[in-house]
PDB file of C-alpha atoms in Angstrom:
ATOM      1  CA  VAL A   1       7.093   3.621   0.341  1.00 45.00           C
ATOM      2  CA  ARG A   2       9.450   4.869  -2.322  1.00 49.00           C
ATOM      3  CA  TRP A   3       8.226   3.792  -5.703  1.00 54.00           C
ATOM      4  CA  ASN A   4      10.698   3.583  -8.496  1.00 54.00           C
ATOM      5  CA  ALA A   5       9.692   4.230 -12.056  1.00 53.00           C
ATOM      6  CA  PRO A   6      11.260   2.445 -14.976  1.00 48.00           C
ATOM      7  CA  LEU A   7      13.183   4.886 -17.071  1.00 41.00           C
ATOM      8  CA  ARG A   8      12.050   5.014 -20.665  1.00 41.00           C
ATOM      9  CA  SER A   9      13.889   7.122 -23.161  1.00 36.00           C
ATOM     10  CA  SER A  10      12.132   9.263 -25.686  1.00 39.00           C
ATOM     11  CA  SER A  11      13.037   8.982 -29.350  1.00 42.00           C
ATOM     12  CA  SER A  12      15.912  11.401 -28.741  1.00 41.00           C
ATOM     13  CA  GLY A  13      17.111   9.258 -25.849  1.00 40.00           C
ATOM     14  CA  ARG A  14      17.529  12.276 -23.571  1.00 38.00           C
ATOM     15  CA  SER A  15      14.437  12.419 -21.388  1.00 36.00           C
ATOM     16  CA  SER A  16      12.853   9.800 -19.213  1.00 42.00           C
ATOM     17  CA  ILE A  17       9.311   9.038 -18.201  1.00 44.00           C
ATOM     18  CA  VAL A  18      10.041  10.462 -14.743  1.00 49.00           C
ATOM     19  CA  GLU A  19      11.382  13.723 -16.139  1.00 49.00           C
ATOM     20  CA  ARG A  20       8.272  14.175 -18.277  1.00 56.00           C
ATOM     21  CA  PRO A  21       5.267  13.365 -16.081  1.00 54.00           C
ATOM     22  CA  GLU A  22       2.960  15.089 -18.568  1.00 58.00           C
ATOM     23  CA  ALA A  23       3.618  12.143 -20.878  1.00 61.00           C
ATOM     24  CA  LEU A  24       1.945   9.917 -18.295  1.00 72.00           C
ATOM     25  CA  GLY A  25      -1.357  11.797 -18.207  1.00 83.00           C
ATOM     26  CA  ARG A  26      -3.170  13.096 -15.163  1.00 86.00           C
ATOM     27  CA  PHE A  27      -2.395  10.038 -13.040  1.00 90.00           C
ATOM     28  CA  GLY A  28       1.262  10.342 -13.979  1.00 89.00           C
ATOM     29  CA  ARG A  29       1.335  13.966 -12.921  1.00 90.00           C
ATOM     30  CA  LEU A  30      -0.305  13.022  -9.633  1.00 92.00           C
ATOM     31  CA  VAL A  31       1.910  10.027  -8.877  1.00 90.00           C
ATOM     32  CA  THR A  32       5.156  11.815  -9.743  1.00 89.00           C
ATOM     33  CA  SER A  33       4.324  14.993  -7.819  1.00 92.00           C
ATOM     34  CA  TRP A  34       6.195  15.869  -4.653  1.00 94.00           C
ATOM     35  CA  GLU A  35       2.862  16.489  -2.932  1.00 96.00           C
ATOM     36  CA  PHE A  36       1.772  12.890  -3.542  1.00 95.00           C
ATOM     37  CA  GLU A  37       5.109  11.591  -2.261  1.00 94.00           C
ATOM     38  CA  LEU A  38       4.800  13.807   0.816  1.00 97.00           C
ATOM     39  CA  LEU A  39       1.242  12.636   1.485  1.00 97.00           C
ATOM     40  CA  SER A  40       2.292   9.003   1.107  1.00 95.00           C
ATOM     41  CA  SER A  41       5.208   9.514   3.497  1.00 95.00           C
ATOM     42  CA  ILE A  42       3.036  11.240   6.086  1.00 98.00           C
ATOM     43  CA  LEU A  43       0.460   8.454   5.901  1.00 97.00           C
ATOM     44  CA  ILE A  44       3.176   5.822   6.311  1.00 95.00           C
ATOM     45  CA  LEU A  45       4.309   7.568   9.495  1.00 97.00           C
ATOM     46  CA  ALA A  46       0.718   7.908  10.714  1.00 97.00           C
ATOM     47  CA  ASN A  47       0.179   4.202  10.028  1.00 96.00           C
ATOM     48  CA  CYS A  48       3.263   3.405  12.106  1.00 96.00           C
ATOM     49  CA  ALA A  49       1.891   5.544  14.940  1.00 96.00           C
ATOM     50  CA  THR A  50      -1.461   3.751  14.905  1.00 95.00           C
ATOM     51  CA  MET A  51       0.329   0.391  14.893  1.00 94.00           C
ATOM     52  CA  GLY A  52       2.175   1.554  18.009  1.00 93.00           C
ATOM     53  CA  ILE A  53      -1.106   2.562  19.638  1.00 92.00           C
ATOM     54  CA  GLN A  54      -2.585  -0.802  18.671  1.00 90.00           C
ATOM     55  CA  ALA A  55       0.398  -2.626  20.190  1.00 91.00           C
ATOM     56  CA  GLN A  56       0.014  -0.575  23.374  1.00 89.00           C
ATOM     57  CA  GLN A  57      -3.663  -1.491  23.489  1.00 87.00           C
ATOM     58  CA  GLU A  58      -2.837  -5.182  23.097  1.00 85.00           C
ATOM     59  CA  VAL A  59      -0.209  -5.098  25.870  1.00 90.00           C
ATOM     60  CA  THR A  60      -2.114  -3.038  28.426  1.00 88.00           C
ATOM     61  CA  GLY A  61      -5.439  -4.723  27.917  1.00 78.00           C
ATOM     62  CA  GLY A  62      -7.180  -1.876  26.182  1.00 74.00           C
ATOM     63  CA  LEU A  63      -7.208   1.872  25.967  1.00 81.00           C
ATOM     64  CA  GLY A  64     -10.954   2.138  25.777  1.00 85.00           C
ATOM     65  CA  PRO A  65     -13.643   1.780  23.146  1.00 87.00           C
ATOM     66  CA  VAL A  66     -12.869   5.111  21.462  1.00 89.00           C
ATOM     67  CA  TRP A  67      -9.306   4.013  20.725  1.00 88.00           C
ATOM     68  CA  ALA A  68     -10.516   0.633  19.464  1.00 87.00           C
ATOM     69  CA  ILE A  69     -12.852   2.342  16.983  1.00 92.00           C
ATOM     70  CA  PHE A  70     -10.089   4.758  15.957  1.00 93.00           C
ATOM     71  CA  ILE A  71      -7.603   1.933  15.367  1.00 92.00           C
ATOM     72  CA  ASP A  72     -10.083  -0.162  13.365  1.00 91.00           C
ATOM     73  CA  SER A  73     -11.144   2.815  11.255  1.00 95.00           C
ATOM     74  CA  SER A  74      -7.598   3.955  10.600  1.00 96.00           C
ATOM     75  CA  GLU A  75      -6.561   0.439   9.594  1.00 94.00           C
ATOM     76  CA  HIS A  76      -9.254   0.392   6.906  1.00 95.00           C
ATOM     77  CA  PHE A  77      -8.359   3.916   5.791  1.00 97.00           C
ATOM     78  CA  PHE A  78      -4.647   3.124   5.455  1.00 97.00           C
ATOM     79  CA  THR A  79      -5.343  -0.133   3.639  1.00 96.00           C
ATOM     80  CA  ALA A  80      -7.604   1.664   1.159  1.00 97.00           C
ATOM     81  CA  PHE A  81      -5.109   4.497   0.586  1.00 97.00           C
ATOM     82  CA  PHE A  82      -2.093   2.235   0.097  1.00 96.00           C
ATOM     83  CA  MET A  83      -4.080  -0.066  -2.192  1.00 95.00           C
ATOM     84  CA  MET A  84      -5.157   2.914  -4.320  1.00 96.00           C
ATOM     85  CA  GLU A  85      -1.582   4.176  -4.359  1.00 93.00           C
ATOM     86  CA  CYS A  86      -0.397   0.785  -5.588  1.00 93.00           C
ATOM     87  CA  ILE A  87      -3.096   0.656  -8.281  1.00 94.00           C
ATOM     88  CA  LEU A  88      -2.269   4.183  -9.457  1.00 93.00           C
ATOM     89  CA  ARG A  89       1.427   3.414  -9.662  1.00 90.00           C
ATOM     90  CA  PHE A  90       0.717   0.194 -11.532  1.00 92.00           C
ATOM     91  CA  LYS A  91      -1.472   2.131 -13.960  1.00 91.00           C
ATOM     92  CA  VAL A  92       1.182   4.804 -14.493  1.00 90.00           C
ATOM     93  CA  TYR A  93       4.340   2.677 -14.643  1.00 88.00           C
ATOM     94  CA  GLY A  94       2.893  -0.619 -15.845  1.00 90.00           C
ATOM     95  CA  TRP A  95       3.756  -4.152 -14.844  1.00 91.00           C
ATOM     96  CA  SER A  96       7.367  -3.760 -15.960  1.00 90.00           C
ATOM     97  CA  ALA A  97       8.061  -1.604 -12.893  1.00 90.00           C
ATOM     98  CA  PHE A  98       7.305  -4.628 -10.689  1.00 92.00           C
ATOM     99  CA  ILE A  99       9.588  -7.185 -12.364  1.00 92.00           C
ATOM    100  CA  PRO A 100      12.132  -8.278  -9.743  1.00 93.00           C
ATOM    101  CA  THR A 101      15.124  -8.519 -12.089  1.00 93.00           C
ATOM    102  CA  LYS A 102      16.317  -5.037 -11.085  1.00 89.00           C
ATOM    103  CA  ALA A 103      16.589  -3.341  -7.702  1.00 90.00           C
ATOM    104  CA  ASP A 104      13.784  -0.889  -8.506  1.00 86.00           C
ATOM    105  CA  GLY A 105      11.481  -3.703  -9.558  1.00 89.00           C
ATOM    106  CA  ARG A 106      12.263  -5.714  -6.423  1.00 93.00           C
ATOM    107  CA  SER A 107      11.458  -2.797  -4.129  1.00 89.00           C
ATOM    108  CA  ASN A 108       8.247  -2.017  -6.042  1.00 89.00           C
ATOM    109  CA  LEU A 109       7.187  -5.663  -5.901  1.00 94.00           C
ATOM    110  CA  MET A 110       7.969  -5.843  -2.186  1.00 94.00           C
ATOM    111  CA  ASP A 111       5.883  -2.728  -1.516  1.00 92.00           C
ATOM    112  CA  ALA A 112       2.983  -4.157  -3.535  1.00 94.00           C
ATOM    113  CA  CYS A 113       3.208  -7.475  -1.665  1.00 95.00           C
ATOM    114  CA  LEU A 114       3.173  -5.671   1.684  1.00 93.00           C
ATOM    115  CA  VAL A 115       0.059  -3.770   0.671  1.00 94.00           C
ATOM    116  CA  PHE A 116      -1.665  -6.866  -0.641  1.00 94.00           C
ATOM    117  CA  PHE A 117      -0.774  -9.433   2.014  1.00 92.00           C
ATOM    118  CA  THR A 118      -0.628  -7.377   5.202  1.00 90.00           C
ATOM    119  CA  GLY A 119      -3.302  -4.926   4.124  1.00 91.00           C
ATOM    120  CA  VAL A 120      -5.898  -6.368   1.798  1.00 93.00           C
ATOM    121  CA  ILE A 121      -5.775 -10.018   2.882  1.00 92.00           C
ATOM    122  CA  ILE A 122      -5.397  -9.568   6.635  1.00 91.00           C
ATOM    123  CA  THR A 123      -7.539  -6.435   7.002  1.00 90.00           C
ATOM    124  CA  TRP A 124     -10.340  -7.240   4.558  1.00 92.00           C
ATOM    125  CA  ALA A 125     -10.290 -10.773   3.132  1.00 92.00           C
ATOM    126  CA  ILE A 126      -9.778 -12.846   6.281  1.00 88.00           C
ATOM    127  CA  PRO A 127     -12.372 -10.954   8.367  1.00 89.00           C
ATOM    128  CA  LEU A 128     -14.841 -11.259   5.472  1.00 90.00           C
ATOM    129  CA  LEU A 129     -14.073 -14.969   5.205  1.00 88.00           C
ATOM    130  CA  THR A 130     -14.671 -15.451   8.942  1.00 87.00           C
ATOM    131  CA  LEU A 131     -17.967 -13.602   8.640  1.00 89.00           C
ATOM    132  CA  LEU A 132     -19.126 -15.649   5.651  1.00 90.00           C
ATOM    133  CA  THR A 133     -18.064 -19.024   7.051  1.00 86.00           C
ATOM    134  CA  GLY A 134     -19.241 -18.329  10.589  1.00 84.00           C
ATOM    135  CA  THR A 135     -15.867 -19.258  12.064  1.00 78.00           C
ATOM    136  CA  THR A 136     -13.883 -17.244  14.549  1.00 71.00           C
ATOM    137  CA  SER A 137     -10.554 -15.598  13.953  1.00 59.00           C
ATOM    138  CA  ASP A 138      -9.073 -18.147  16.375  1.00 60.00           C
ATOM    139  CA  SER A 139      -9.827 -20.924  13.916  1.00 55.00           C
ATOM    140  CA  GLY A 140      -6.759 -22.947  12.929  1.00 61.00           C
ATOM    141  CA  PHE A 141      -7.689 -22.756   9.251  1.00 57.00           C
ATOM    142  CA  LEU A 142      -7.762 -18.970   9.249  1.00 53.00           C
ATOM    143  CA  ARG A 143      -4.545 -18.750  11.265  1.00 57.00           C
ATOM    144  CA  MET A 144      -2.917 -20.935   8.642  1.00 60.00           C
ATOM    145  CA  LEU A 145      -3.985 -18.471   5.929  1.00 55.00           C
ATOM    146  CA  THR A 146      -2.171 -15.627   7.670  1.00 55.00           C
ATOM    147  CA  VAL A 147       1.113 -17.504   7.297  1.00 55.00           C
ATOM    148  CA  PHE A 148       0.904 -17.151   3.544  1.00 51.00           C
TER     149      PHE A 148
END
């Protein structure tokens, strides 16, 4: 996920919000640091690897209970991390960084939608809804929700 910050000029018009992370406070320094970008990139790759393991498990009929627990746990971990990353970036850059009128805004909005729909809704909301309603995940109603 490459987040793009809206550039805001200072009163002199020379520096931008990205060039001066100290102007953003402690969250701004965190979000604009190379370490945070590196961590995010590594976790994206790790998430891809666990999705591959999950696909292998689905195709071969299972890799064992240890792998199933690992995959479920990692899915919740990645969802939580990417949601927190999205919230932090929203706090630092504001809603204007997610307006789809510019390329940066479109990519930020797409990243946020991926986190929300494929992470929060499918990983947390739908399973919670199935638990609360007593339905199964094979229910037609819940399958319909995953389309949106």
